[in-house]
Amino acid sequence: MAGPRVVIIGAGVVGAALADELSARGWTEVTVVDQGPLPATGGSSSHAPGLVFQTNSSKTMTELARYTVEKFSSLDVDGEPCFLQVGGLEVATTPERLTELHRRHGWITAWGVEARLLTPAECVAQHPLLDPDRVLGGLLVPTDGIAKAVLAVEAQLRRAGARGVRCLARHEVLDILREDGRVTGVRTDRGEIPADVVVCCAGIWGPRIARMAGMNLPLTPLAHQLAWTGPIPALAGQKEEAVRPILRHQDADLYYRDRFDGLGIGFYGHRPMPVAADDILPFDDAATMPSVLKFTEDDFTDAWTETTSLLPATQDAAIEEGVNGLFSFTTDNFPLLGESPDLKGFWVAEAVWVTHSAGVGRAVAEWLVDGHCSSFDLHECDVNRFEPHQLAPEYVLTRDCRNFVEVYDILHPLQPSGDPRPIRTSPFHPRQQAHGAYFLEANGWERPHWYEANARLVEGRDIPTPNDWAARHWSPIVGAEAQITRETVAMYDMTALKRLEVTGPGAAAFLERLCTGKVAKSVGSVTYTLLLGHDGGIRSDITVARLAPDRFQVGANGNLDLDWFRRHLPADGTVQVRDLTPGTCCVGLWGPLAREVLQPLTDDDFSNDGLKYFRAGHTYLGSVPVTAMRLSYVGELGWELYTTADQGLKLWDTLWRAAEPLGGVVAGRGAFNSLRLEKGYRSFGTDMTYEHDPYEAGVAFAVKPDKGDFIGRGALERRRADVRRRLTCLTIDDPRSVVMGKEPVYDGPRAVGHVTSAAYGYTIGKGIAYAWLPAELAVPGTALEIGYFDRRVPAVVAEEPLFDPAMSRLRG
């Protein structure tokens, strides 16, 4: 036996996969417990239709699904396969959906999975039940298929059992045991089981189990309709369970799978039917199984009408059985993976469907055994990613129900989030409303994308209109605001930027240990630096301002940075970390006239010598106390100006009165994004993530080899000599061919990478796209193409930055 004592709660596809993956890595002192019988425990896995569609806008989710396909394809139970690789076909019955299928083809191609677009005739050839007059085209992924979930559970538990893993059926978990902030085991209705690590894989019961550990899990079980037809005469004689591809008719919120001479029909077009985890029946009290509720026939009426239209042969059959089956939904459609922030050793692997189950099992096993996940970038899935308001029960229920409704909708990358809104507003919000701000949401904050008050400034400017897709949630005002920022001065609301305060006698040493750059410098210094994982991958890029000998302000990317800091705090109490964001606000004042706005408002010296680039200082602007940091994310002279929330409106008004006579404007995120790409500034989570290192991402300047040790240093030194890909700047001449991100990049017929961030550069007069490419192609002048819906957009690798490479405007 080896490894720590592990208890896995839940023996569905996730728990079984984790037990298999952990034991394969040498952790064999593992116990799997479930309240139900094995292998059909009564959770979502026991009734899941098993459709595995790998196409996803998230690279990580596609990779988790791809591993699931690969693993399940190799599993069987006594010769019966666990995966039927019949392929996956999505069909379009409207022009809008056909366009969307081209976008989805771009995603799956960018992520390296084989797929092809089909004509209507080819769709019917793949699935002869389709009405050829209804179908406009389709997307086929040959490696998709049907996962036999219960068989996959049995196969993986058998493998784990052969390595020494215990599997205990009919053991209901009643409590999580703990001592001194660490998990010590679980208490079941049959006794206690000691443990060093407990992993909650309880699925729809996850919120109840997590609550036993003091953890608020933002997950909602929602009922989803699944029906089965009786025999369809056109399929008479079919002896194999499945021969046609699994089929998605997303225009009507439907999917289909074979079952011998009948069909299974899944429907998302009905009203949301949430169920509280505490209201799910015990196994023995459920009529069929706990995750299966009574079928509500009235909710399925539209589904059956549309089915008989799309698949006319079903008119000769009838629905014989159906269920309202419970599945887990989250507020952002990603799983919940990771360790509790408050109880060491308590982990969750929740909100995972069969599609991604084996991938998640591998990811969490690597995370537990190695201390990090090497196979997948999990920043989108980390359970600690949420802001406090995102854990509120009302928020979770509302957003989860909305995600159910939108599960097959065509969603734009800038699609405004729904209720509850607004949630977080900066002190500047009333003035922004008065200027006609078009708000989008950022971490719950209402953040202006542009201001209608600036519409008059568009006249006389060369601001091209992008293609129809890129023109959604866009206005030519974006271009005017970007150009005026470079000409005069603009005010940007930067309040949504997360701000952390690190204090105490050990603060400097603590930050030196976490950061790749030297941050323990003179008071007033500001440093752009990186946080690395133990594998040398980029966890975040941050700014660290030393405001006092034992006080630092950190410009972070989100709650995962706060969680990372807290997990590495010294045990001696010499360092404290707190989130300043709710009680503070920030204006970015940028442009060549920024100093002319600022200097008359203060007695302190804001000349080039008085407050140099990447320096910070305290001042008063009029009557407002401000922390001023001379840095800029748009490539222009200026400052980030911070004050407390109660003084925020006064700060805004003070700056606006000084800026407006100089031709200054208020500007939004649309202009900001264009300007930062012209300057080549990276965005964590979009341009670079955990899977990338500083040398690949073009931020090696933030690594200071001559400083002391820091987390990830050894791994980073090993990665330095083997740079095979690079984040690369591409430019596009056609102003209408602005792309949006996540599109494939082609070298001739071969897909070689994918776009991360993109925008039109209103200063340089070209489209800009940053993309991950093989290092040998990341050479200025290389001609490539970007796959954008149904066409190829010519692009050229460019030297970066595209604007002000000498940095003269920033340092002036």
Coordinates of C-alpha atoms in Angstrom, one line a residue, residues 237-614:
G237 CA -34.0 -5.4 -37.5
Q238 CA -31.2 -3.2 -36.1
K239 CA -29.3 -5.6 -33.8
E240 CA -26.5 -3.3 -32.7
E241 CA -27.3 -0.7 -30.1
A242 CA -26.0 2.2 -32.1
V243 CA -25.0 2.5 -35.7
R244 CA -25.8 6.2 -36.5
P245 CA -23.9 9.2 -35.1
I246 CA -25.3 10.8 -32.0
L247 CA -27.2 13.8 -33.3
R248 CA -27.7 17.3 -32.0
H249 CA -30.5 19.6 -33.3
Q250 CA -29.5 22.6 -31.3
D251 CA -32.0 25.0 -33.1
A252 CA -34.7 23.1 -31.1
D253 CA -32.7 22.2 -28.0
L254 CA -32.7 18.5 -28.9
Y255 CA -30.3 15.6 -29.1
Y256 CA -30.8 12.0 -30.2
R257 CA -29.0 8.7 -29.8
D258 CA -29.7 5.2 -31.1
R259 CA -31.1 2.4 -28.9
F260 CA -31.4 -0.6 -31.2
D261 CA -34.6 0.0 -33.2
G262 CA -35.6 3.1 -31.2
L263 CA -34.2 6.4 -30.2
G264 CA -33.3 8.3 -27.1
I265 CA -34.4 12.0 -27.2
G266 CA -32.9 14.6 -24.9
F267 CA -34.6 18.0 -24.5
Y268 CA -33.4 21.3 -23.0
G269 CA -36.2 23.4 -24.3
H270 CA -38.5 23.1 -21.3
R271 CA -38.7 25.4 -18.3
P272 CA -35.8 25.1 -15.8
M273 CA -36.6 22.6 -13.0
P274 CA -34.1 23.1 -10.2
V275 CA -34.1 20.8 -7.2
A276 CA -32.3 21.5 -3.9
A277 CA -29.6 18.9 -3.1
D278 CA -31.2 18.4 0.3
D279 CA -34.5 17.4 -1.3
I280 CA -33.1 14.5 -3.4
L281 CA -34.5 11.3 -2.0
P282 CA -32.4 8.5 -0.5
F283 CA -31.8 5.6 -2.8
D284 CA -34.3 3.3 -1.1
D285 CA -37.0 6.0 -1.1
A286 CA -36.8 6.7 -4.8
A287 CA -39.3 5.1 -7.2
T288 CA -36.6 4.4 -9.8
M289 CA -33.4 6.0 -8.6
P290 CA -32.7 9.3 -6.7
S291 CA -31.6 11.2 -9.8
V292 CA -34.7 10.3 -11.8
L293 CA -37.9 12.3 -11.3
K294 CA -41.3 11.7 -12.8
F295 CA -41.5 12.5 -16.5
T296 CA -43.7 15.6 -17.1
E297 CA -45.3 14.9 -20.5
D298 CA -46.6 18.4 -21.1
D299 CA -43.1 19.8 -21.0
F300 CA -42.1 17.4 -23.8
T301 CA -44.8 18.3 -26.3
D302 CA -42.8 20.7 -28.4
A303 CA -39.9 18.2 -28.4
W304 CA -41.9 15.4 -29.8
T305 CA -43.6 17.7 -32.4
E306 CA -40.2 18.9 -33.6
T307 CA -38.8 15.3 -33.6
T308 CA -41.4 14.0 -35.9
S309 CA -40.7 16.9 -38.2
L310 CA -36.9 16.5 -38.3
L311 CA -37.0 12.7 -38.3
P312 CA -40.2 11.8 -40.1
A313 CA -39.8 8.1 -39.5
T314 CA -40.6 8.7 -35.8
Q315 CA -44.2 9.5 -36.8
D316 CA -44.7 5.8 -36.9
A317 CA -43.5 5.3 -33.3
A318 CA -44.4 6.7 -29.9
I319 CA -42.7 7.7 -26.7
E320 CA -42.7 4.6 -24.4
E321 CA -40.8 5.9 -21.4
G322 CA -39.3 9.1 -20.1
V323 CA -37.6 10.7 -17.1
N324 CA -36.8 14.1 -15.8
G325 CA -33.2 13.3 -14.9
L326 CA -31.0 15.4 -12.6
F327 CA -27.7 16.9 -13.8
S328 CA -25.4 19.5 -12.2
F329 CA -25.2 23.0 -13.5
T330 CA -22.8 25.8 -12.5
T331 CA -22.9 29.6 -13.0
D332 CA -20.2 29.6 -15.7
N333 CA -20.7 26.1 -17.1
F334 CA -17.3 24.8 -15.9
P335 CA -16.6 22.1 -13.3
L336 CA -15.8 22.7 -9.7
L337 CA -12.3 21.2 -9.0
G338 CA -9.8 21.7 -6.2
E339 CA -9.2 21.9 -2.5
S340 CA -11.3 23.8 0.0
P341 CA -9.8 27.2 1.0
D342 CA -10.7 26.5 4.7
L343 CA -10.3 22.8 5.3
K344 CA -7.0 21.3 4.2
G345 CA -7.3 17.9 2.6
F346 CA -11.0 18.3 1.6
W347 CA -11.2 18.4 -2.2
V348 CA -14.1 18.5 -4.7
A349 CA -14.5 17.2 -8.2
E350 CA -18.1 18.3 -9.0
A351 CA -20.4 19.4 -11.8
V352 CA -18.7 17.0 -14.2
W353 CA -20.7 15.3 -16.9
V354 CA -19.9 11.9 -18.4
T355 CA -18.3 13.7 -21.3
H356 CA -15.4 15.1 -19.3
S357 CA -15.3 12.5 -16.4
A358 CA -12.2 10.5 -17.2
G359 CA -10.3 13.7 -18.0
V360 CA -11.3 15.2 -14.7
G361 CA -10.3 12.0 -13.0
R362 CA -6.8 12.2 -14.5
A363 CA -6.5 16.0 -13.8
V364 CA -7.4 15.7 -10.1
A365 CA -5.2 12.7 -9.6
E366 CA -2.2 14.6 -11.0
W367 CA -3.1 17.5 -8.9
L368 CA -3.2 15.4 -5.7
V369 CA -0.2 13.3 -6.4
D370 CA 2.1 15.8 -8.0
G371 CA 0.9 19.0 -6.5
H372 CA -0.2 20.4 -9.9
C373 CA -1.9 19.2 -13.0
S374 CA 0.4 18.7 -16.0
S375 CA -2.1 17.4 -18.6
F376 CA -4.7 20.2 -18.5
D377 CA -5.0 23.9 -17.8
L378 CA -7.5 24.0 -14.9
H379 CA -7.7 27.8 -14.2
E380 CA -11.3 27.8 -15.6
C381 CA -12.3 24.9 -13.4
D382 CA -10.7 25.8 -10.0
V383 CA -13.4 25.9 -7.4
N384 CA -11.8 28.9 -5.7
R385 CA -12.3 31.1 -8.8
F386 CA -15.5 32.7 -7.5
E387 CA -16.0 36.1 -5.9
P388 CA -18.1 36.2 -2.8
H389 CA -21.2 37.4 -4.5
Q390 CA -21.0 34.5 -6.9
L391 CA -21.6 32.1 -4.1
A392 CA -24.9 33.8 -3.0
P393 CA -27.8 31.2 -3.3
E394 CA -29.9 33.6 -5.3
Y395 CA -27.1 34.3 -7.8
V396 CA -26.2 30.6 -8.1
L397 CA -29.8 29.6 -8.7
T398 CA -30.6 32.4 -11.2
R399 CA -27.4 31.9 -13.3
D400 CA -27.6 28.1 -13.2
C401 CA -31.2 28.2 -14.5
R402 CA -30.2 30.7 -17.2
N403 CA -27.3 28.4 -18.3
F404 CA -29.8 25.6 -18.6
V405 CA -32.0 27.7 -20.9
E406 CA -29.0 28.8 -23.0
V407 CA -27.3 25.4 -23.2
Y408 CA -27.7 25.2 -27.0
D409 CA -28.0 28.9 -27.7
I410 CA -25.7 30.8 -30.1
L411 CA -23.8 33.0 -27.7
H412 CA -21.5 35.9 -28.7
P413 CA -18.2 36.2 -26.9
L414 CA -19.4 39.5 -25.4
Q415 CA -22.9 38.3 -24.7
P416 CA -24.2 40.3 -21.7
S417 CA -24.9 38.2 -18.7
G418 CA -28.4 38.1 -17.4
D419 CA -30.0 38.6 -14.0
P420 CA -29.1 39.3 -11.3
R421 CA -27.7 42.7 -12.6
P422 CA -26.4 45.1 -11.5
I423 CA -24.5 43.5 -8.7
R424 CA -21.3 45.5 -8.3
T425 CA -21.1 49.2 -9.3
S426 CA -18.2 51.5 -8.9
P427 CA -18.7 54.9 -7.3
F428 CA -18.5 56.4 -10.8
H429 CA -21.6 54.5 -12.0
P430 CA -24.0 57.5 -11.8
R431 CA -21.7 59.6 -14.0
Q432 CA -21.2 56.8 -16.4
Q433 CA -24.9 56.4 -16.8
A434 CA -25.2 60.1 -17.5
H435 CA -22.6 59.7 -20.3
G436 CA -24.7 56.9 -21.8
A437 CA -22.4 54.0 -20.9
Y438 CA -23.0 50.7 -22.6
F439 CA -22.3 48.3 -19.8
L440 CA -20.9 44.7 -19.9
E441 CA -20.1 42.7 -16.8
A442 CA -16.7 42.0 -15.4
N443 CA -16.4 39.9 -12.2
G444 CA -19.8 41.2 -11.3
W445 CA -18.8 44.8 -12.0
E446 CA -20.8 47.0 -14.4
R447 CA -18.0 48.1 -16.7
P448 CA -18.5 50.6 -19.6
H449 CA -17.6 49.3 -23.0
W450 CA -18.2 52.7 -24.7
Y451 CA -20.1 55.9 -24.0
E452 CA -22.9 57.2 -26.2
A453 CA -22.0 60.7 -25.2
N454 CA -19.0 60.4 -27.4
A455 CA -21.0 59.6 -30.5
R456 CA -20.4 63.2 -31.9
L457 CA -16.7 62.5 -31.9
V458 CA -17.0 59.8 -34.6
E459 CA -17.6 62.2 -37.4
G460 CA -14.6 62.9 -39.6
R461 CA -12.7 59.8 -38.3
D462 CA -11.7 56.8 -40.2
I463 CA -13.3 54.1 -38.2
P464 CA -14.2 51.0 -40.3
T465 CA -17.2 48.9 -39.5
P466 CA -16.3 45.2 -38.8
N467 CA -18.1 42.2 -40.1
D468 CA -21.6 41.5 -38.7
W469 CA -20.4 39.1 -35.9
A470 CA -17.7 41.4 -34.7
A471 CA -20.1 44.4 -34.9
R472 CA -22.3 43.0 -32.2
H473 CA -21.8 44.7 -28.9
W474 CA -19.6 47.2 -30.8
S475 CA -19.9 50.8 -31.8
P476 CA -17.8 53.1 -33.9
I477 CA -17.5 55.1 -30.7
V478 CA -15.0 52.5 -29.6
G479 CA -12.7 53.7 -32.3
A480 CA -13.1 57.3 -31.5
E481 CA -12.4 56.8 -27.8
A482 CA -9.2 54.8 -28.7
Q483 CA -7.9 57.5 -31.1
I484 CA -8.7 60.3 -28.7
T485 CA -6.8 58.5 -25.9
R486 CA -3.7 58.7 -28.2
E487 CA -4.4 62.4 -29.1
T488 CA -5.4 64.0 -25.8
V489 CA -6.5 62.2 -22.7
A490 CA -9.1 59.7 -21.5
M491 CA -10.5 58.5 -18.2
Y492 CA -11.0 54.7 -17.8
D493 CA -12.8 53.0 -14.9
M494 CA -10.3 50.4 -13.7
T495 CA -12.3 49.5 -10.5
A496 CA -12.9 45.9 -11.7
L497 CA -9.1 45.2 -11.4
K498 CA -8.7 43.1 -8.3
R499 CA -6.6 44.8 -5.6
L500 CA -4.9 42.9 -2.7
E501 CA -3.0 44.3 0.2
V502 CA -0.1 42.4 1.6
T503 CA 1.2 43.6 5.0
G504 CA 3.3 42.6 7.9
P505 CA 7.0 42.3 8.8
G506 CA 7.3 39.2 6.5
A507 CA 5.5 40.8 3.6
A508 CA 8.5 41.5 1.5
A509 CA 10.1 38.1 1.9
F510 CA 6.7 36.5 1.2
L511 CA 6.2 38.3 -2.1
E512 CA 9.8 37.6 -3.1
R513 CA 9.2 33.9 -2.7
L514 CA 6.1 34.0 -4.9
C515 CA 7.2 36.5 -7.6
T516 CA 9.6 36.1 -10.5
G517 CA 10.7 39.7 -10.3
K518 CA 12.3 41.7 -7.5
V519 CA 9.6 43.4 -5.5
A520 CA 11.4 44.1 -2.2
K521 CA 12.7 47.4 -3.6
S522 CA 12.5 51.0 -2.4
V523 CA 9.2 52.4 -1.1
G524 CA 7.3 53.8 -4.2
S525 CA 8.5 51.1 -6.6
V526 CA 6.0 49.3 -8.8
T527 CA 7.0 46.0 -10.4
Y528 CA 5.3 43.9 -13.2
T529 CA 6.0 40.3 -12.3
L530 CA 4.6 36.8 -12.6
L531 CA 3.3 34.1 -10.3
L532 CA 4.4 30.7 -11.4
G533 CA 3.2 27.2 -10.5
H534 CA 5.6 24.6 -9.3
D535 CA 5.8 23.3 -12.9
G536 CA 7.0 26.7 -14.1
G537 CA 3.6 27.6 -15.8
I538 CA 2.2 31.1 -15.5
R539 CA -0.4 31.3 -12.7
S540 CA -0.9 35.0 -13.1
D541 CA 0.7 38.3 -14.0
I542 CA 0.5 41.0 -11.4
T543 CA 1.8 44.4 -10.4
V544 CA 3.3 44.9 -7.0
A545 CA 3.6 48.4 -5.5
R546 CA 5.6 48.9 -2.3
L547 CA 3.7 51.7 -0.5
A548 CA 5.5 51.3 2.8
P549 CA 8.2 49.1 4.3
D550 CA 5.7 46.5 5.3
R551 CA 2.8 47.3 3.0
F552 CA 2.3 46.3 -0.7
Q553 CA -0.6 46.7 -3.0
V554 CA -1.0 44.0 -5.6
G555 CA -2.9 44.4 -8.9
A556 CA -4.2 40.9 -9.4
N557 CA -6.3 39.0 -11.9
G558 CA -9.0 37.4 -9.8
N559 CA -9.9 35.4 -6.8
L560 CA -7.4 32.6 -7.7
D561 CA -4.6 35.0 -7.0
L562 CA -6.0 35.7 -3.5
D563 CA -6.4 32.0 -2.9
W564 CA -2.8 31.3 -4.1
F565 CA -1.5 34.0 -1.7
R566 CA -3.5 32.6 1.2
R567 CA -2.3 29.0 0.7
H568 CA 1.3 30.2 0.9
L569 CA 1.1 32.4 3.9
P570 CA 3.8 31.7 6.5
A571 CA 2.5 29.9 9.6
D572 CA 4.0 32.4 12.0
G573 CA 1.5 35.1 11.3
T574 CA 4.0 37.7 10.0
V575 CA 2.0 38.3 6.8
Q576 CA -1.6 39.3 6.2
V577 CA -3.5 39.4 2.9
R578 CA -6.8 41.1 2.3
D579 CA -8.9 42.1 -0.6
L580 CA -9.1 45.8 -1.0
T581 CA -11.3 45.8 -4.1
P582 CA -14.8 46.4 -2.6
G583 CA -13.7 49.4 -0.6
T584 CA -11.6 51.1 -3.2
C585 CA -11.9 52.4 -6.8
C586 CA -9.5 53.3 -9.6
V587 CA -9.4 55.7 -12.6
G588 CA -6.9 55.2 -15.3
L589 CA -6.0 58.6 -16.6
W590 CA -4.0 58.1 -19.9
G591 CA -3.0 60.1 -22.9
P592 CA -0.4 62.7 -23.9
L593 CA -2.2 65.4 -22.0
A594 CA -2.6 63.4 -18.8
R595 CA 0.0 65.4 -16.9
E596 CA -1.7 68.6 -17.9
V597 CA -4.8 67.3 -16.3
L598 CA -3.2 66.0 -13.2
Q599 CA -0.5 68.5 -12.2
P600 CA -2.8 71.6 -11.6
L601 CA -4.8 69.5 -9.1
T602 CA -1.9 68.8 -6.7
D603 CA 1.1 70.5 -5.1
D604 CA 3.2 67.3 -5.5
D605 CA 5.6 67.0 -8.4
F606 CA 4.2 64.9 -11.2
S607 CA 6.9 65.8 -13.7
N608 CA 8.9 63.0 -15.4
D609 CA 11.5 63.3 -12.7
G610 CA 9.0 63.9 -9.9
L611 CA 7.2 60.5 -10.4
K612 CA 9.0 58.3 -12.8
Y613 CA 7.6 55.4 -14.9
F614 CA 6.7 52.5 -12.7

